[in-house]
PDB file of C-alpha atoms in Angstrom:
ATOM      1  CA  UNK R   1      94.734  74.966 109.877  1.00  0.00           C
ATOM      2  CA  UNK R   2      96.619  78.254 109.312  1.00  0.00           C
ATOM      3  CA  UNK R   3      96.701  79.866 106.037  1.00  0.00           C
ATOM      4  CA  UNK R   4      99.783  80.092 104.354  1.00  0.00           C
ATOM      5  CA  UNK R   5     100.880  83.801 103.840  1.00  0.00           C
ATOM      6  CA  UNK R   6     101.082  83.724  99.976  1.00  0.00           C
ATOM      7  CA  UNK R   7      97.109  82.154 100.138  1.00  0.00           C
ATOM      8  CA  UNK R   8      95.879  84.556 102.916  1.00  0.00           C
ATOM      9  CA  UNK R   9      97.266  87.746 101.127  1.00  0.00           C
ATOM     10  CA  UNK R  10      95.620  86.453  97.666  1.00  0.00           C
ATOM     11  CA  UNK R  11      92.451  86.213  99.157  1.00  0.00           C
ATOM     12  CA  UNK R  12      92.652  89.685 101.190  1.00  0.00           C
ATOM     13  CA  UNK R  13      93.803  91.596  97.981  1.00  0.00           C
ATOM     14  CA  UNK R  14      91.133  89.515  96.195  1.00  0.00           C
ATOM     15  CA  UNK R  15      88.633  90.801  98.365  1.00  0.00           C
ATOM     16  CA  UNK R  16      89.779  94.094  98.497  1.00  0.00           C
ATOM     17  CA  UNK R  17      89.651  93.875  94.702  1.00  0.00           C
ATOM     18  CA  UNK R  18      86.375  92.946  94.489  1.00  0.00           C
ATOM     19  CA  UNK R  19      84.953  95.613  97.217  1.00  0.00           C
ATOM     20  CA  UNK R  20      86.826  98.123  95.209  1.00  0.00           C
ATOM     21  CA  UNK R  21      85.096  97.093  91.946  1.00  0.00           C
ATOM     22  CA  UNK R  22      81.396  97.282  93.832  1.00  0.00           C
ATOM     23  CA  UNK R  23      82.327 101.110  94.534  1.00  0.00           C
ATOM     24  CA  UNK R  24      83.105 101.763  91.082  1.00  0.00           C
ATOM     25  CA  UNK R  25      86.640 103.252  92.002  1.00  0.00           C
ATOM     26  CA  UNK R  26      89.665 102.903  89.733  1.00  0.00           C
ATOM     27  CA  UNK R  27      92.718 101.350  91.663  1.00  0.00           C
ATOM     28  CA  UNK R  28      94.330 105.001  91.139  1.00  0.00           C
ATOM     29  CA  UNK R  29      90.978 106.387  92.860  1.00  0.00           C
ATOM     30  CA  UNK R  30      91.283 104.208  96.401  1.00  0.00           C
ATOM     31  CA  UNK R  31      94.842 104.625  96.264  1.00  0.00           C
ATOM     32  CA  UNK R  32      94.455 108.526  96.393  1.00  0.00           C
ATOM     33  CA  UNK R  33      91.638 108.351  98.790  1.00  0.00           C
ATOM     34  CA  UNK R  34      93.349 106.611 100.922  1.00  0.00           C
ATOM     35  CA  UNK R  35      96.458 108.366 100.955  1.00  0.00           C
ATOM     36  CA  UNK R  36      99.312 105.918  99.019  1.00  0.00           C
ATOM     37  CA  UNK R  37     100.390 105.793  95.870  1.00  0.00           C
ATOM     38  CA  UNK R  38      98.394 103.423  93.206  1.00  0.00           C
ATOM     39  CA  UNK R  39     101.784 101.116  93.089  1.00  0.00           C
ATOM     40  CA  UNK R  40     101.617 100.516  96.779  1.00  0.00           C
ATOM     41  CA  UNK R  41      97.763  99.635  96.344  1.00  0.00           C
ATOM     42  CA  UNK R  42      97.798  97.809  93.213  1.00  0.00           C
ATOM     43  CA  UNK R  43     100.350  95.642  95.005  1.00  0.00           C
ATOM     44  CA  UNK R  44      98.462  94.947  98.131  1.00  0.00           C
ATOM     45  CA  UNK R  45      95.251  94.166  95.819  1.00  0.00           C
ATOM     46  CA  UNK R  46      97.687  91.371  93.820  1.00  0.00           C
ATOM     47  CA  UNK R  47      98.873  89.974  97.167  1.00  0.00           C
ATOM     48  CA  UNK R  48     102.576  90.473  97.196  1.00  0.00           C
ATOM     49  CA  UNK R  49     102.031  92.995 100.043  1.00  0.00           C
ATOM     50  CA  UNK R  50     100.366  93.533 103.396  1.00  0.00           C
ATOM     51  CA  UNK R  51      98.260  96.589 103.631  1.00  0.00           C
ATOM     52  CA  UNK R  52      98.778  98.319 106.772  1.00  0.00           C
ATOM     53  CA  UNK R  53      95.751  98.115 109.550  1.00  0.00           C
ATOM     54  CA  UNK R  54      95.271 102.222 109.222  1.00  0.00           C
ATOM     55  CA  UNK R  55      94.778 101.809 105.658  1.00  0.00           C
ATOM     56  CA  UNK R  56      92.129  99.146 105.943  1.00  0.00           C
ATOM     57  CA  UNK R  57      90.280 101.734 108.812  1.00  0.00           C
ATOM     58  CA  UNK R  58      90.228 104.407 106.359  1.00  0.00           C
ATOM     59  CA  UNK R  59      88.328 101.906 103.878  1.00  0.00           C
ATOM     60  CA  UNK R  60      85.768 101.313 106.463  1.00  0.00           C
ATOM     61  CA  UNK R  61      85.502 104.602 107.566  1.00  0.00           C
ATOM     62  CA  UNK R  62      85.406 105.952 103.909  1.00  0.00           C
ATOM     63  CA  UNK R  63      83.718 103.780 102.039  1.00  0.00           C
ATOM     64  CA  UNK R  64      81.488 101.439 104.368  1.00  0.00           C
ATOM     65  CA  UNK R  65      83.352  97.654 103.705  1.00  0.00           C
ATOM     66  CA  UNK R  66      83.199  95.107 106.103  1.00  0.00           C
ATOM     67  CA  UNK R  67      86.665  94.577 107.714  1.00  0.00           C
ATOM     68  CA  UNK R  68      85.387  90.930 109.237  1.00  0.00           C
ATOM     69  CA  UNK R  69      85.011  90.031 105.365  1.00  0.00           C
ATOM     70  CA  UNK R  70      88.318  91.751 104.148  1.00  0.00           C
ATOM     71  CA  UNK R  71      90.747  90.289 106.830  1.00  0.00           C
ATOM     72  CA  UNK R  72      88.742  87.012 106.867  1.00  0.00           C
ATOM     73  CA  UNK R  73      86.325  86.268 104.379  1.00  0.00           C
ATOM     74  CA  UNK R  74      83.462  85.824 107.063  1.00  0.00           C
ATOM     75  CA  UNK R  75      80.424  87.858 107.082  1.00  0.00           C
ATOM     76  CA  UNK R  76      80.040  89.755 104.018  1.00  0.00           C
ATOM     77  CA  UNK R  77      81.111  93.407 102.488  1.00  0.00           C
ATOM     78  CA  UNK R  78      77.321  94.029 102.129  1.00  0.00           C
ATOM     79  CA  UNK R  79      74.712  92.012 103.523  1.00  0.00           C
ATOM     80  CA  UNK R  80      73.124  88.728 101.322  1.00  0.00           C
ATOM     81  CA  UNK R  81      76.028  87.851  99.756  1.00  0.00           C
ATOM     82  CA  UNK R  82      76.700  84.356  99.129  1.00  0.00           C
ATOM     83  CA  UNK R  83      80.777  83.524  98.968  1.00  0.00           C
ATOM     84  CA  UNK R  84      80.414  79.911  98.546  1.00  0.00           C
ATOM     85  CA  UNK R  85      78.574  81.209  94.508  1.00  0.00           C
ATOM     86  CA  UNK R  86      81.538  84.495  94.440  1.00  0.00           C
ATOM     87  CA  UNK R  87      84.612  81.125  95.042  1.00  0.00           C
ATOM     88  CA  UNK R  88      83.227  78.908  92.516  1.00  0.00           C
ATOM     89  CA  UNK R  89      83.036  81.852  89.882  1.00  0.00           C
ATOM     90  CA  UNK R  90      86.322  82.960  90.274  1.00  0.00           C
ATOM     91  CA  UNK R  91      87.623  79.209  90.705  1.00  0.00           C
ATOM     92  CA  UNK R  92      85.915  78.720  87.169  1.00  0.00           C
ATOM     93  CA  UNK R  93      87.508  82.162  85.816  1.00  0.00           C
ATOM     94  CA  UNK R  94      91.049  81.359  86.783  1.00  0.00           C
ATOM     95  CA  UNK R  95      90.858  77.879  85.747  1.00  0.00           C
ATOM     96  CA  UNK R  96      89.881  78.977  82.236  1.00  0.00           C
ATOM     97  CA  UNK R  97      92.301  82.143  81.881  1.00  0.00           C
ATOM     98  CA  UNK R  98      94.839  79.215  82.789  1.00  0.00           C
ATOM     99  CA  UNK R  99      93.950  76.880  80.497  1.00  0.00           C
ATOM    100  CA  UNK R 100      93.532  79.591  77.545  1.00  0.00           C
ATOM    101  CA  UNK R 101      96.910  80.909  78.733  1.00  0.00           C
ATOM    102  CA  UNK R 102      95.103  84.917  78.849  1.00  0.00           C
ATOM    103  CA  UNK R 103      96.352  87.341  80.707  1.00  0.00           C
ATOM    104  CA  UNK R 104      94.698  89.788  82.603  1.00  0.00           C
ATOM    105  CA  UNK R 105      95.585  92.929  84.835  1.00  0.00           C
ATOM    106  CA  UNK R 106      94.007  92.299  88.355  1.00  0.00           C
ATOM    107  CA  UNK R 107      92.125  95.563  88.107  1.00  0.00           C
ATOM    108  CA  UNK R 108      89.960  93.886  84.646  1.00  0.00           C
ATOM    109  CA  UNK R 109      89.682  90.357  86.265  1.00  0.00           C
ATOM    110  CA  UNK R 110      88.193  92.632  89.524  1.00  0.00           C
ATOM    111  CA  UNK R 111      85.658  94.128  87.381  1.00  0.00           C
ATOM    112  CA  UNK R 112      85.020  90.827  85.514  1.00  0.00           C
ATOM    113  CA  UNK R 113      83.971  89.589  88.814  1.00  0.00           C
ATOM    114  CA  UNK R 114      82.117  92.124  90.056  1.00  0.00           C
ATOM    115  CA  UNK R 115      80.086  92.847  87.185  1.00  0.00           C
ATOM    116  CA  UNK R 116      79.163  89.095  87.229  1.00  0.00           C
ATOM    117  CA  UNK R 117      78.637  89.200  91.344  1.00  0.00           C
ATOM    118  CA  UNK R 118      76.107  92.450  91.030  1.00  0.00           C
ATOM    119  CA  UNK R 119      74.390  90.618  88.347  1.00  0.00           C
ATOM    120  CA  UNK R 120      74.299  86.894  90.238  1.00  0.00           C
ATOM    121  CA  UNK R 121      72.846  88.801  93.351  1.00  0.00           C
ATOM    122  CA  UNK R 122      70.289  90.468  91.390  1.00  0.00           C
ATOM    123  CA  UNK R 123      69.409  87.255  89.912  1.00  0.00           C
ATOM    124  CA  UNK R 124      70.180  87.303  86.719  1.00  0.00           C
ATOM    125  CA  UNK R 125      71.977  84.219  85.318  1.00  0.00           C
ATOM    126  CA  UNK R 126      75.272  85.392  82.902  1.00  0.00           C
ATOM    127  CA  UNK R 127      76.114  82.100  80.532  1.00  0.00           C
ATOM    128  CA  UNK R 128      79.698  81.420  80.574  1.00  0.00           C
ATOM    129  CA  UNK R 129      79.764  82.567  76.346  1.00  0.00           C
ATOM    130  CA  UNK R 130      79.180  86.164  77.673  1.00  0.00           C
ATOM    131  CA  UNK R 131      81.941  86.235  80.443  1.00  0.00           C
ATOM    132  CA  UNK R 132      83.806  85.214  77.871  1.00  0.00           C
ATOM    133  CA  UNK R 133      83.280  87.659  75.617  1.00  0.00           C
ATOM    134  CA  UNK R 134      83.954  90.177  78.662  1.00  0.00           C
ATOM    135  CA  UNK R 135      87.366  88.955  78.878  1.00  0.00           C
ATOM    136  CA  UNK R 136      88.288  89.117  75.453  1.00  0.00           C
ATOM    137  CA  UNK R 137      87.161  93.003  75.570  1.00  0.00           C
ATOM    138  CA  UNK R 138      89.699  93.279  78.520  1.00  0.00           C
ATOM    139  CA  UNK R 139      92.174  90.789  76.942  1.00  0.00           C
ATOM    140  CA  UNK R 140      95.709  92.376  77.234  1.00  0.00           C
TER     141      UNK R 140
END
């Protein structure tokens, strides 16, 4: 089955997102280092755009991330990650920033994510009460 464009560009910007957030760079930070403005980046991290194939290079090349796991979603940015735990925690986050009707900038729901990923691989449970509380410190 091939994914629809809309799907496969919300999970590459997701991704991107999220290997963004494990560097600790600001969306304005990648965008300068690699060479575009942070409007262009911002709106290949939300999906609406494709980023191009020597922009992707430079993030390997720069910063170390998996391409296989950008493009695809196979393999991993680092090694030991486990996608099938990183899905179901950001199927669970959307579905209750949905249901609560909050909105938030993709750059906060990226670190959301991350900071609860880094903390899931170094075993550490997070309850639910404290993501919560996250958002509403990053609430819009």
């Amino acid at each position: 089955m091939v994914n629809r464009p809309d799907t496969y560009l919300g999970g590459l910007g997701a991704r991107m997102a999220i290997a963004r957030n494990e560097l600790g760079l600001s969306q304005a930070r990648m965008a300068a280092e690699l060479g575009m403005s942070q409007r262009a980046y911002q709106s290949y991290e939300t999906g609406k755009r494709s980023i191009p194939v020597e922009a992707l290079v430079d993030m390997h090349r720069q910063f170390g991330v998996d391409l296989n796991w950008i493009l695809l979603g196979v393999e991993a940015v680092r090694p030991g990650h486990d996608l099938a735990a990183l899905e179901g925690f950001e199927t669970a986050l959307d579905r209750y920033l949905g249901v609560t009707g909050i909105r938030l900038k993709s750059e906060k729901r990226g670190a959301i994510v991350a900071r609860w990923y880094r903390s899931f691989l170094e075993g550490k449970e997070i309850p639910m009460d404290d993501v919560h509380t996250w958002i509403e410190l990053l609430r819009e």
